[in-house]
Short mmCIF file of C-alpha atoms and ligand atoms in Angstrom, two decimals:
data_model
loop_
_atom_site.label_atom_id
_atom_site.label_comp_id
_atom_site.label_asym_id
_atom_site.label_seq_id
_atom_site.Cartn_x
_atom_site.Cartn_y
_atom_site.Cartn_z
CA MET A 291 141.14 68.78 173.25
CA LYS A 292 140.60 67.56 176.78
CA LYS A 293 142.58 69.56 179.33
CA THR A 294 145.55 67.87 180.94
CA THR A 295 144.77 66.97 184.54
CA LEU A 296 146.78 66.05 187.61
CA PHE A 297 145.98 62.41 186.83
CA ASP A 298 147.43 62.65 183.34
CA ILE A 299 150.77 63.84 184.71
CA ILE A 300 151.25 60.97 187.17
CA SER A 301 149.91 58.21 184.95
CA PRO A 302 149.40 56.00 183.03
CA ILE A 303 150.78 52.96 184.72
CA MET A 304 152.09 51.28 181.61
CA ILE A 305 154.42 48.77 180.05
CA GLY A 306 157.43 50.65 178.68
CA PRO A 307 159.38 51.94 177.00
CA SER A 308 157.45 54.62 175.14
CA SER A 309 154.08 56.25 175.67
CA SER A 310 153.56 56.91 171.96
CA HIS A 311 155.24 53.77 170.58
CA THR A 312 154.19 51.24 173.22
CA ALA A 313 151.20 52.45 175.25
CA GLY A 314 149.79 54.28 172.21
CA ALA A 315 150.11 51.12 170.13
CA VAL A 316 148.26 49.08 172.75
CA ARG A 317 145.48 51.66 172.83
CA LEU A 318 145.16 51.68 169.03
CA GLY A 319 144.89 47.89 169.04
CA LEU A 320 142.41 47.98 171.88
CA LEU A 321 140.21 50.60 170.22
CA ALA A 322 140.23 48.51 167.04
CA ARG A 323 139.11 45.53 169.08
CA HIS A 324 136.34 47.53 170.74
CA ILE A 325 135.10 48.65 167.33
CA TYR A 326 135.28 45.15 165.87
CA LYS A 327 133.79 43.67 169.04
CA GLU A 328 135.55 40.33 169.06
CA THR A 329 138.89 38.63 168.57
CA PRO A 330 139.60 38.57 164.85
CA LYS A 331 140.78 35.50 162.97
CA SER A 332 143.53 37.42 161.34
CA VAL A 333 144.97 40.89 161.38
CA LYS A 334 147.46 42.69 159.16
CA PHE A 335 149.20 45.75 160.51
CA THR A 336 150.94 48.29 158.32
CA LEU A 337 153.29 50.54 160.28
CA TYR A 338 154.26 53.92 158.89
CA ASN A 339 157.23 56.24 159.31
CA SER A 340 158.56 56.38 162.87
CA TYR A 341 156.39 53.42 163.84
CA ALA A 342 158.02 51.49 161.01
CA HIS A 343 161.57 52.58 161.83
CA THR A 344 161.73 52.43 165.61
CA GLY A 345 158.74 50.23 166.33
CA LYS A 346 160.75 47.07 166.93
CA GLY A 347 162.93 48.63 169.59
CA HIS A 348 159.88 50.06 171.32
CA GLY A 349 157.69 46.97 171.23
CA THR A 350 155.17 48.68 168.93
CA GLU A 351 154.22 45.43 167.18
CA LYS A 352 153.76 43.68 170.52
CA GLY A 353 151.61 46.56 171.72
CA LEU A 354 149.36 46.52 168.65
CA LEU A 355 148.81 42.79 168.82
CA ALA A 356 148.28 42.83 172.59
CA GLY A 357 145.67 45.55 172.16
CA ILE A 358 143.79 43.61 169.48
CA LEU A 359 143.80 40.67 171.88
CA GLY A 360 142.23 42.82 174.56
CA LEU A 361 145.16 43.57 176.87
CA ASP A 362 145.41 46.92 178.62
CA VAL A 363 148.46 49.22 178.62
CA ASP A 364 149.69 47.95 182.00
CA ASP A 365 149.42 44.22 181.29
CA ARG A 366 152.72 42.43 181.85
CA ARG A 367 151.82 39.86 179.19
CA ILE A 368 152.48 42.47 176.47
CA LYS A 369 156.21 41.88 176.63
CA ASP A 370 155.93 38.24 175.62
CA ILE A 371 152.70 38.41 173.66
CA PHE A 372 154.11 36.68 170.55
CA ASN A 373 154.74 33.53 172.62
CA SER A 374 151.62 33.79 174.69
CA ASP A 375 148.68 31.39 174.48
CA LEU A 376 146.46 34.37 173.73
CA ALA A 377 148.16 34.82 170.38
CA LYS A 378 147.88 31.17 169.32
CA ASN A 379 144.54 31.45 167.56
CA ILE A 380 145.14 34.58 165.59
CA GLU A 381 147.11 35.05 162.42
CA TYR A 382 149.02 38.27 162.30
CA SER A 383 151.55 40.03 160.13
CA PHE A 384 153.36 43.34 160.01
CA LYS A 385 154.39 45.51 157.08
CA TYR A 386 156.62 48.56 157.25
CA THR A 387 156.51 51.55 154.98
CA ASP A 388 157.18 55.27 154.61
CA ASN A 389 154.59 57.83 153.61
CA ILE A 390 155.13 61.50 154.34
CA LYS A 391 151.43 62.17 154.00
CA ARG A 392 150.75 60.07 157.04
CA HIS A 393 151.34 60.87 160.70
CA PRO A 394 154.83 59.88 161.99
CA ASN A 395 153.21 57.22 164.18
CA ALA A 396 150.49 55.86 161.94
CA VAL A 397 149.15 52.34 161.51
CA ASP A 398 146.63 50.60 159.25
CA ILE A 399 144.83 47.62 160.68
CA GLU A 400 143.14 45.12 158.37
CA ILE A 401 140.95 42.74 160.29
CA ASP A 402 139.40 39.54 159.05
CA GLY A 403 137.03 37.20 160.84
CA LYS A 404 133.27 37.27 160.87
CA THR A 405 133.49 40.35 158.70
CA LYS A 406 136.30 42.32 157.17
CA MET A 407 137.19 45.71 158.57
CA PHE A 408 139.81 48.27 157.71
CA LEU A 409 140.94 50.79 160.30
CA SER A 410 143.67 53.33 160.46
CA GLY A 411 144.89 55.44 163.31
CA ASP A 412 147.67 57.59 164.74
CA SER A 413 149.47 57.72 168.04
CA VAL A 414 149.44 61.46 168.53
CA GLY A 415 151.70 61.82 171.59
CA ALA A 416 151.82 61.13 175.32
CA GLY A 417 149.94 57.87 174.75
CA GLU A 418 146.95 59.63 173.22
CA VAL A 419 145.60 58.06 170.03
CA ALA A 420 143.01 58.61 167.34
CA ILE A 421 141.33 56.15 165.00
CA ARG A 422 140.92 58.16 161.78
CA LYS A 423 139.29 55.74 159.42
CA ILE A 424 136.85 52.87 159.61
CA ASN A 425 136.49 51.22 156.20
CA ASP A 426 135.85 54.11 153.79
CA PHE A 427 134.79 56.62 156.40
CA SER A 428 136.74 59.32 158.13
CA VAL A 429 136.15 59.31 161.86
CA LYS A 430 137.92 60.58 164.92
CA LEU A 431 137.84 58.21 167.84
CA THR A 432 140.15 58.91 170.77
CA GLY A 433 138.94 56.50 173.39
CA ARG A 434 138.52 59.41 175.79
CA TYR A 435 134.74 59.30 175.59
CA ASN A 436 132.05 56.75 174.96
CA ASN A 437 131.26 56.73 171.26
CA LEU A 438 128.38 55.66 169.11
CA ILE A 439 129.34 54.92 165.51
CA LEU A 440 126.79 54.56 162.71
CA VAL A 441 126.93 53.87 159.02
CA TYR A 442 123.68 54.60 157.19
CA LYS A 443 122.13 55.62 153.89
CA ASP A 444 122.81 59.30 153.30
CA LYS A 445 119.39 60.95 153.39
CA PRO A 446 117.75 63.88 155.16
CA GLY A 447 116.68 63.48 158.76
CA MET A 448 119.01 60.73 159.96
CA ILE A 449 120.99 62.94 162.31
CA SER A 450 117.90 64.34 163.97
CA LYS A 451 116.40 60.86 164.40
CA VAL A 452 119.47 59.60 166.17
CA THR A 453 120.03 62.69 168.29
CA TYR A 454 116.35 62.62 169.26
CA LEU A 455 116.77 59.06 170.52
CA LEU A 456 119.77 60.10 172.58
CA GLN A 457 117.97 63.13 173.94
CA ARG A 458 115.08 60.89 175.02
CA GLU A 459 117.61 58.82 177.00
CA GLY A 460 118.93 61.98 178.66
CA ILE A 461 122.30 61.61 176.97
CA ASN A 462 124.41 64.67 176.26
CA ILE A 463 126.41 64.80 173.03
CA ALA A 464 129.97 66.02 173.53
CA TYR A 465 130.97 65.96 169.87
CA LEU A 466 129.42 64.86 166.60
CA ASN A 467 131.21 64.15 163.37
CA CYS A 468 129.73 63.09 160.02
CA ASP A 469 131.24 61.94 156.77
CA ARG A 470 129.92 60.44 153.54
CA ASN A 471 131.46 58.96 150.44
CA ALA A 472 128.98 60.49 147.98
CA LYS A 473 125.60 62.15 148.16
CA GLY A 474 122.80 59.65 148.60
CA GLN A 475 125.16 56.78 149.28
CA LYS A 476 126.67 55.70 152.58
CA ALA A 477 127.34 58.15 155.37
CA SER A 478 128.90 57.79 158.81
CA MET A 479 128.28 59.45 162.12
CA VAL A 480 130.53 59.37 165.19
CA ILE A 481 128.90 60.66 168.34
CA GLU A 482 130.92 61.22 171.49
CA ILE A 483 128.64 61.12 174.47
CA ASP A 484 128.79 61.90 178.16
CA GLY A 485 127.47 59.10 180.29
CA ASP A 486 126.71 55.53 179.27
CA LEU A 487 124.41 54.16 176.59
CA GLN A 488 121.99 51.32 177.24
CA SER A 489 122.45 48.48 174.76
CA ALA A 490 118.72 48.72 174.00
CA VAL A 491 119.31 52.05 172.28
CA GLU A 492 121.96 50.50 170.09
CA THR A 493 119.48 47.83 169.06
CA VAL A 494 116.78 50.38 168.33
CA ILE A 495 119.14 52.32 166.10
CA LEU A 496 120.28 49.19 164.30
CA HIS A 497 116.67 48.37 163.46
CA MET A 498 115.96 51.82 162.08
CA PRO A 499 115.49 51.73 158.29
CA ASP A 500 118.60 52.50 156.24
CA VAL A 501 121.03 51.89 159.08
CA TYR A 502 123.72 49.46 157.94
CA PHE A 503 125.99 49.32 160.92
CA VAL A 504 126.01 50.50 164.52
CA THR A 505 128.60 50.01 167.18
CA TYR A 506 129.02 51.43 170.64
CA VAL A 507 132.64 51.86 171.69
CA LYS A 508 133.26 52.48 175.35
CA LYS A 509 136.04 54.80 176.39
CA LEU A 510 139.37 53.24 177.32
CA GLU A 511 139.85 52.77 181.03
CA ASN A 512 143.58 53.48 181.08
CA MET B 269 144.37 77.49 188.02
CA ASP B 270 146.48 78.02 184.95
CA THR B 271 149.63 79.70 186.27
CA PHE B 272 151.90 79.28 189.27
CA GLU B 273 151.14 82.82 190.32
CA GLN B 274 147.44 81.97 190.52
CA LEU B 275 148.23 78.80 192.43
CA TYR B 276 150.45 80.71 194.85
CA ASN B 277 147.86 83.42 195.47
CA TYR B 278 145.12 80.87 195.92
CA CYS B 279 147.15 78.86 198.42
CA ILE B 280 148.19 81.92 200.43
CA SER B 281 144.78 83.55 200.59
CA ASN B 282 143.01 80.28 201.48
CA ASN B 283 145.76 79.03 203.75
CA LYS B 284 146.18 75.84 201.74
CA THR B 285 149.12 73.74 200.66
CA ILE B 286 149.72 72.99 196.99
CA PHE B 287 148.56 69.39 197.31
CA GLU B 288 145.34 70.47 199.02
CA ALA B 289 144.54 72.95 196.28
CA SER B 290 145.46 70.40 193.62
CA GLN B 291 143.48 67.46 194.97
CA GLU B 292 140.39 69.62 195.49
CA ASN B 293 140.67 70.99 191.99
CA MET B 294 141.08 67.49 190.53
CA ALA B 295 138.12 66.20 192.53
CA GLN B 296 135.96 68.99 191.23
CA GLU B 297 137.06 68.55 187.64
CA ALA B 298 136.49 64.80 187.59
CA ASP B 299 133.38 65.05 189.75
CA ILE B 300 134.78 62.67 192.36
CA SER B 301 135.74 62.96 196.03
CA VAL B 302 139.15 64.02 197.34
CA GLU B 303 139.48 60.53 198.75
CA GLU B 304 139.03 59.06 195.27
CA VAL B 305 141.69 61.41 193.95
CA ARG B 306 144.07 60.19 196.63
CA ASN B 307 143.21 56.57 195.83
CA PHE B 308 144.20 57.15 192.22
CA VAL B 309 147.49 58.70 193.32
CA GLN B 310 148.03 55.79 195.70
CA LYS B 311 147.84 53.41 192.74
CA SER B 312 150.55 55.30 190.90
CA LEU B 313 152.66 55.37 194.04
CA CYS B 314 152.31 51.60 194.47
CA ALA B 315 153.22 51.01 190.82
CA MET B 316 156.32 53.17 191.32
CA LYS B 317 157.40 51.02 194.27
CA GLU B 318 156.72 47.85 192.31
CA ALA B 319 158.83 49.10 189.38
CA ILE B 320 161.73 49.82 191.71
CA SER B 321 161.56 46.48 193.46
CA SER B 322 161.50 44.50 190.23
CA GLY B 323 164.01 46.77 188.48
CA ILE B 324 166.53 46.53 191.25
CA LYS B 325 166.70 42.75 190.93
CA SER B 326 167.09 42.59 187.18
CA LYS B 327 169.96 42.95 184.78
CA GLU B 328 168.05 41.93 181.68
CA LEU B 329 168.97 44.02 178.67
CA SER B 330 166.53 45.88 176.46
CA MET B 331 165.54 44.51 173.05
CA SER B 332 168.28 46.56 171.40
CA GLY B 333 170.83 45.38 173.93
CA MET B 334 172.03 48.93 174.59
CA CYS B 335 171.00 49.23 178.24
CA GLY B 336 169.67 47.31 181.18
CA ASP B 337 172.49 46.34 183.54
CA ASP B 338 173.61 49.66 184.95
CA CYS B 339 171.57 49.38 188.12
CA PHE B 340 173.16 46.01 188.71
CA LYS B 341 176.64 47.46 188.21
CA ILE B 342 176.17 50.33 190.62
CA GLN B 343 174.76 48.00 193.26
CA GLN B 344 177.76 45.71 192.90
CA TYR B 345 180.04 48.69 193.31
CA TYR B 346 178.25 50.01 196.38
CA LYS B 347 178.50 46.59 197.99
CA LYS B 348 182.27 46.93 197.93
CA GLN B 349 182.60 50.64 198.27
CA HIS B 350 179.96 52.93 199.72
CA SER B 351 179.27 56.22 198.05
CA MET B 352 181.15 59.12 199.55
CA PHE B 353 177.83 60.98 199.58
CA GLY B 354 176.09 58.52 201.85
CA ASP B 355 173.34 55.95 201.59
CA LEU B 356 170.59 58.32 200.47
CA PHE B 357 172.62 59.27 197.42
CA GLU B 358 173.18 55.59 196.66
CA LYS B 359 169.49 54.84 196.90
CA ILE B 360 168.46 57.68 194.62
CA ILE B 361 170.88 56.57 191.91
CA GLU B 362 169.81 52.95 192.24
CA TYR B 363 166.08 53.68 192.25
CA ALA B 364 166.29 55.98 189.25
CA LEU B 365 168.23 53.40 187.24
CA ALA B 366 166.01 50.55 188.43
CA THR B 367 162.91 52.36 187.20
CA SER B 368 164.18 53.58 183.87
CA GLU B 369 165.72 50.19 183.11
CA GLU B 370 162.42 48.54 183.96
CA ASN B 371 160.93 50.83 181.34
CA ILE B 372 163.29 49.89 178.52
CA ARG B 373 162.96 46.15 179.13
CA MET B 374 159.19 46.46 178.75
CA GLY B 375 158.50 46.28 182.46
CA LYS B 376 155.67 48.14 184.17
CA ILE B 377 156.31 51.77 185.11
CA VAL B 378 154.44 54.99 185.73
CA ALA B 379 154.87 57.64 183.04
CA CYS B 380 155.63 60.59 185.31
CA PRO B 381 155.36 62.79 183.39
CA THR B 382 156.63 60.57 180.53
CA ALA B 383 158.00 57.06 180.16
CA GLY B 384 161.50 58.28 179.26
CA SER B 385 161.66 60.34 182.45
CA CYS B 386 159.88 57.78 184.63
CA GLY B 387 162.76 57.22 187.08
CA ILE B 388 163.25 60.73 188.39
CA VAL B 389 160.24 61.47 190.62
CA PRO B 390 159.97 57.97 192.17
CA SER B 391 163.68 57.73 192.95
CA THR B 392 163.87 60.85 195.08
CA LEU B 393 160.40 60.63 196.53
CA LEU B 394 160.80 57.05 197.71
CA ALA B 395 164.47 57.15 198.72
CA VAL B 396 163.90 60.26 200.84
CA SER B 397 160.68 58.87 202.31
CA GLU B 398 162.39 55.63 203.34
CA LYS B 399 165.34 57.43 204.84
CA PHE B 400 163.23 59.78 206.96
CA ASN B 401 160.21 57.52 207.50
CA TYR B 402 157.69 59.72 205.77
CA SER B 403 154.24 58.15 205.96
CA ASN B 404 152.22 56.86 203.03
CA SER B 405 149.95 59.87 203.31
CA GLU B 406 152.92 62.25 203.19
CA GLN B 407 154.19 60.43 200.11
CA ILE B 408 150.85 60.93 198.42
CA ASN B 409 150.97 64.63 199.33
CA ALA B 410 154.39 64.86 197.72
CA LEU B 411 153.32 63.05 194.56
CA ILE B 412 150.30 65.31 194.17
CA THR B 413 152.54 68.34 194.64
CA ALA B 414 154.84 67.03 191.91
CA GLY B 415 151.88 66.34 189.64
CA GLU B 416 150.49 69.83 190.09
CA ILE B 417 153.82 71.31 188.99
CA GLY B 418 153.77 69.15 185.87
CA ARG B 419 150.15 69.98 185.17
CA ILE B 420 150.64 73.73 185.18
CA ILE B 421 153.82 73.51 183.08
CA SER B 422 151.95 71.35 180.56
CA ILE B 423 149.40 74.11 179.99
CA LYS B 424 152.11 76.12 178.25
CA VAL B 425 154.41 73.41 176.93
CA ALA B 426 153.55 69.92 175.74
CA LEU B 427 155.59 67.50 177.83
CA ALA B 428 157.12 65.71 174.87
CA GLY B 429 160.66 65.52 173.55
CA ALA B 430 159.28 65.79 170.02
CA VAL B 431 157.73 69.16 170.84
CA ALA B 432 160.20 70.89 173.16
CA GLY B 433 163.19 68.61 173.66
CA CYS B 434 164.19 66.72 176.77
CA GLN B 435 163.91 69.85 178.91
CA ALA B 436 160.18 69.17 178.66
CA GLU B 437 160.51 65.54 179.78
CA CYS B 438 163.45 64.92 182.13
CA GLY B 439 163.72 68.66 182.84
CA VAL B 440 160.10 68.87 183.93
CA ALA B 441 160.45 65.60 185.88
CA SER B 442 163.31 67.18 187.84
CA ALA B 443 161.19 70.27 188.57
CA MET B 444 158.42 67.95 189.79
CA SER B 445 160.87 65.95 191.86
CA ALA B 446 162.32 69.10 193.48
CA ALA B 447 158.79 70.12 194.48
CA ALA B 448 158.06 66.67 195.91
CA ILE B 449 161.20 66.68 198.07
CA CYS B 450 160.48 70.19 199.22
CA GLN B 451 156.95 69.15 200.18
CA LEU B 452 158.28 66.14 202.14
CA GLN B 453 160.67 68.41 204.00
CA GLY B 454 157.84 70.69 205.00
CA GLY B 455 158.75 73.49 202.60
CA SER B 456 156.40 76.44 202.17
CA VAL B 457 154.36 77.04 199.02
CA LYS B 458 156.93 79.63 198.03
CA GLN B 459 159.86 77.29 198.62
CA ILE B 460 158.23 74.49 196.65
CA LEU B 461 157.58 76.65 193.59
CA ASN B 462 161.03 78.13 193.92
CA ALA B 463 162.61 74.66 194.04
CA SER B 464 160.90 73.81 190.75
CA ALA B 465 162.03 77.08 189.22
CA LEU B 466 165.64 76.40 190.22
CA ALA B 467 165.58 72.87 188.82
CA LEU B 468 163.93 73.81 185.53
CA LYS B 469 166.01 76.94 185.00
CA ASN B 470 169.19 74.97 185.22
CA ILE B 471 168.19 72.48 182.54
CA LEU B 472 166.78 74.79 179.84
CA GLY B 473 167.88 73.87 176.36
CA LEU B 474 168.28 70.15 176.97
CA THR B 475 167.79 68.46 173.61
CA CYS B 476 166.30 65.10 172.73
CA ASP B 477 168.65 63.12 170.48
CA PRO B 478 168.18 59.46 171.30
CA VAL B 479 170.49 56.95 169.62
CA ALA B 480 168.69 54.78 167.07
CA GLY B 481 165.48 56.58 167.96
CA LEU B 482 165.04 54.48 171.09
CA VAL B 483 164.28 55.74 174.61
CA GLU B 484 167.60 54.38 175.92
CA VAL B 485 170.71 56.46 175.19
CA PRO B 486 170.96 59.06 176.75
CA CYS B 487 167.59 58.62 178.50
CA VAL B 488 168.30 55.84 181.00
CA LYS B 489 171.35 57.46 182.60
CA ARG B 490 169.79 60.90 182.40
CA ASN B 491 167.29 59.79 185.03
CA PRO B 492 169.76 59.42 187.95
CA PHE B 493 171.55 62.58 186.86
CA LEU B 494 168.41 64.65 186.96
CA ALA B 495 167.22 63.05 190.18
CA ILE B 496 170.36 64.33 191.89
CA HIS B 497 169.92 67.64 190.10
CA SER B 498 166.49 68.00 191.68
CA ILE B 499 167.87 67.36 195.16
CA THR B 500 170.24 70.28 194.72
CA ALA B 501 167.30 72.50 193.81
CA ALA B 502 165.28 71.36 196.83
CA GLU B 503 168.19 71.92 199.21
CA LEU B 504 168.89 75.39 197.87
CA SER B 505 165.25 76.29 198.10
CA VAL B 506 164.68 75.24 201.71
CA ALA B 507 167.73 77.40 202.52
CA ASN B 508 165.82 80.27 200.86
CA VAL B 509 168.14 80.58 197.90
CA GLU B 510 165.83 82.23 195.42
CA SER B 511 165.46 81.82 191.71
CA LYS B 512 165.69 85.35 190.37
CA ILE B 513 163.29 84.35 187.61
CA PRO B 514 159.90 83.17 188.87
CA LEU B 515 158.62 79.73 187.82
CA ASP B 516 155.99 81.02 185.36
CA GLU B 517 158.65 82.94 183.49
CA VAL B 518 161.06 80.02 183.52
CA VAL B 519 158.29 78.00 181.87
CA ASP B 520 157.85 80.77 179.27
CA ALA B 521 161.59 80.61 178.61
CA MET B 522 161.40 76.85 178.26
CA SER B 523 158.53 77.11 175.83
CA GLN B 524 160.39 79.66 173.73
CA THR B 525 163.60 77.62 173.85
CA GLY B 526 161.66 74.55 172.75
CA ALA B 527 160.14 76.42 169.82
CA LEU B 528 163.55 77.70 168.73
CA MET B 529 165.18 74.30 169.05
CA SER B 530 165.84 72.65 165.70
CA PRO B 531 163.46 69.81 164.87
CA MET B 532 166.61 67.78 164.25
CA LEU B 533 167.19 67.82 168.00
CA LYS B 534 163.63 66.98 168.98
CA GLU B 535 163.29 63.21 169.07
CA SER B 536 163.91 62.79 165.35
CA SER B 537 167.40 61.39 165.89
CA GLN B 538 168.77 63.48 163.01
CA ALA B 539 171.48 65.23 165.01
CA GLY B 540 173.35 65.27 168.31
CA LEU B 541 174.23 61.99 170.01
CA ALA B 542 172.13 60.04 167.52
CA THR B 543 174.35 61.03 164.59
CA THR B 544 177.75 60.74 166.25
CA LYS B 545 179.96 58.11 164.64
CA THR B 546 179.29 55.69 167.47
CA GLY B 547 175.60 56.56 167.64
CA LEU B 548 175.22 55.75 163.95
CA ASP B 549 177.25 52.54 164.28
CA ILE B 550 174.99 51.40 167.09
CA ALA B 551 171.89 52.23 165.07
CA ASN B 552 173.22 50.31 162.05
CA ASN B 553 173.99 47.31 164.19
CA ILE B 554 170.53 47.29 165.70
CA PHE B 555 168.79 47.57 162.36
CA ASN B 556 170.98 44.94 160.71
CA LYS B 557 170.34 42.52 163.52
CA LYS B 558 166.66 42.51 162.66
S1 SF4 C 634 166.19 62.26 175.39
FE1 SF4 C 634 164.21 62.37 174.37
S2 SF4 C 634 163.43 60.27 174.39
FE2 SF4 C 634 165.07 60.41 175.94
S3 SF4 C 634 164.03 60.89 177.84
FE3 SF4 C 634 164.69 62.81 176.95
S4 SF4 C 634 162.92 63.50 175.78
FE4 SF4 C 634 162.55 61.33 176.20
#
């Protein structure tokens, strides 16, 4: 966990009314957008538990959609996003449900466009969020660091190949998390890094054999 | 620096104020200059002023319709009848309501430390600064001082109603506000920490039981109440009225009280005001409207 700083106490500058239900929702949407890399054609949100029950009064739906459309937590357009021009070219829907196994402020995000993507995440408090799942893989993406995400064929040596590449670029790894659905099938790697990654490295990794998917997700500014 | 005792000792032995220690520490942690730290704080300060100036002009209700026109009402009243406590008191009440109403109508605010408690620090800091012409730089000093108080409290207690009740949101905001006012008035390190201790001590046990689960009732009106509360603490402290319990220990007490508080009274809206007859009626109305 990153330590709370002076800055955290006197920020963020945000659209109200709730850091977890409004700002957190915007950040979840925004992280999803950064992972997907473009504006989707359509998006289906499923809101769980407290998000489902008190979301409307807190503008949670507006926040999620605004985030997917690329707005930041302090953007005044969030309030009227449903009527905004930005939202004209995207289909969106919301479902509400209870599930005690899920976090009180959880959301699933099903994106469709160039490709399909399924994401789920939680708003864990004070505006902090975590994306927990991308398609079938468990991840933990908080938006606090720059992240490199990979999906690849599960086989020996992949981790060292990738970390070697990063080392060559002088990049320090803050945190590394792997997951796989079954031995020898697909595996995922989420690497939190200090510093910035040149897009060339992303391309190199994408062209490595047995890499199916790579995306670089920059940390959230606000 | 993880405790107020450490902060105090550091300030005394290095002959520094709290804001100096805090801004240097932040600069070091983020690997930026003190000037950049102050620029960040300046942004928050500007956003606080913006929230007040738009909030004070609006009487738009929140999505639930529960709140949003109280700042308007009090201004109307003060136009006819001035407060018996003077214009500074009027301003603090108005600014606190303006900010927290801006929050619930999806306006732009600064979570300080949280969105629900966003009206407390700006209302006192800016009303007092306007009244006594404190410079922009002095206002930044005061906001950093407030932030440092919140930062050290947050090491022991998460500043969230769901974790420790409203004592950890509006209560902490009032401790921060007391410190800011004390800093503006030229209080010593000791007086500033003492002001926070007095404010926090007097609000221990405050629960979080919002009606219909929304950050509106009792939150909006709690902001002006706790702003005034913090002024009392600052005044007592500059007169050297001492909190018998030091700030670190008050924070320990708050943490313990938060842990002992029933989860039903920690933002889950399962008890307290949320489940009064009227609270439930309001909630039903809101949910049926949808
Ligand atoms: S009552 Fe709860 S929701 Fe309202 S301001 Fe206090 S802690 Fe936040």
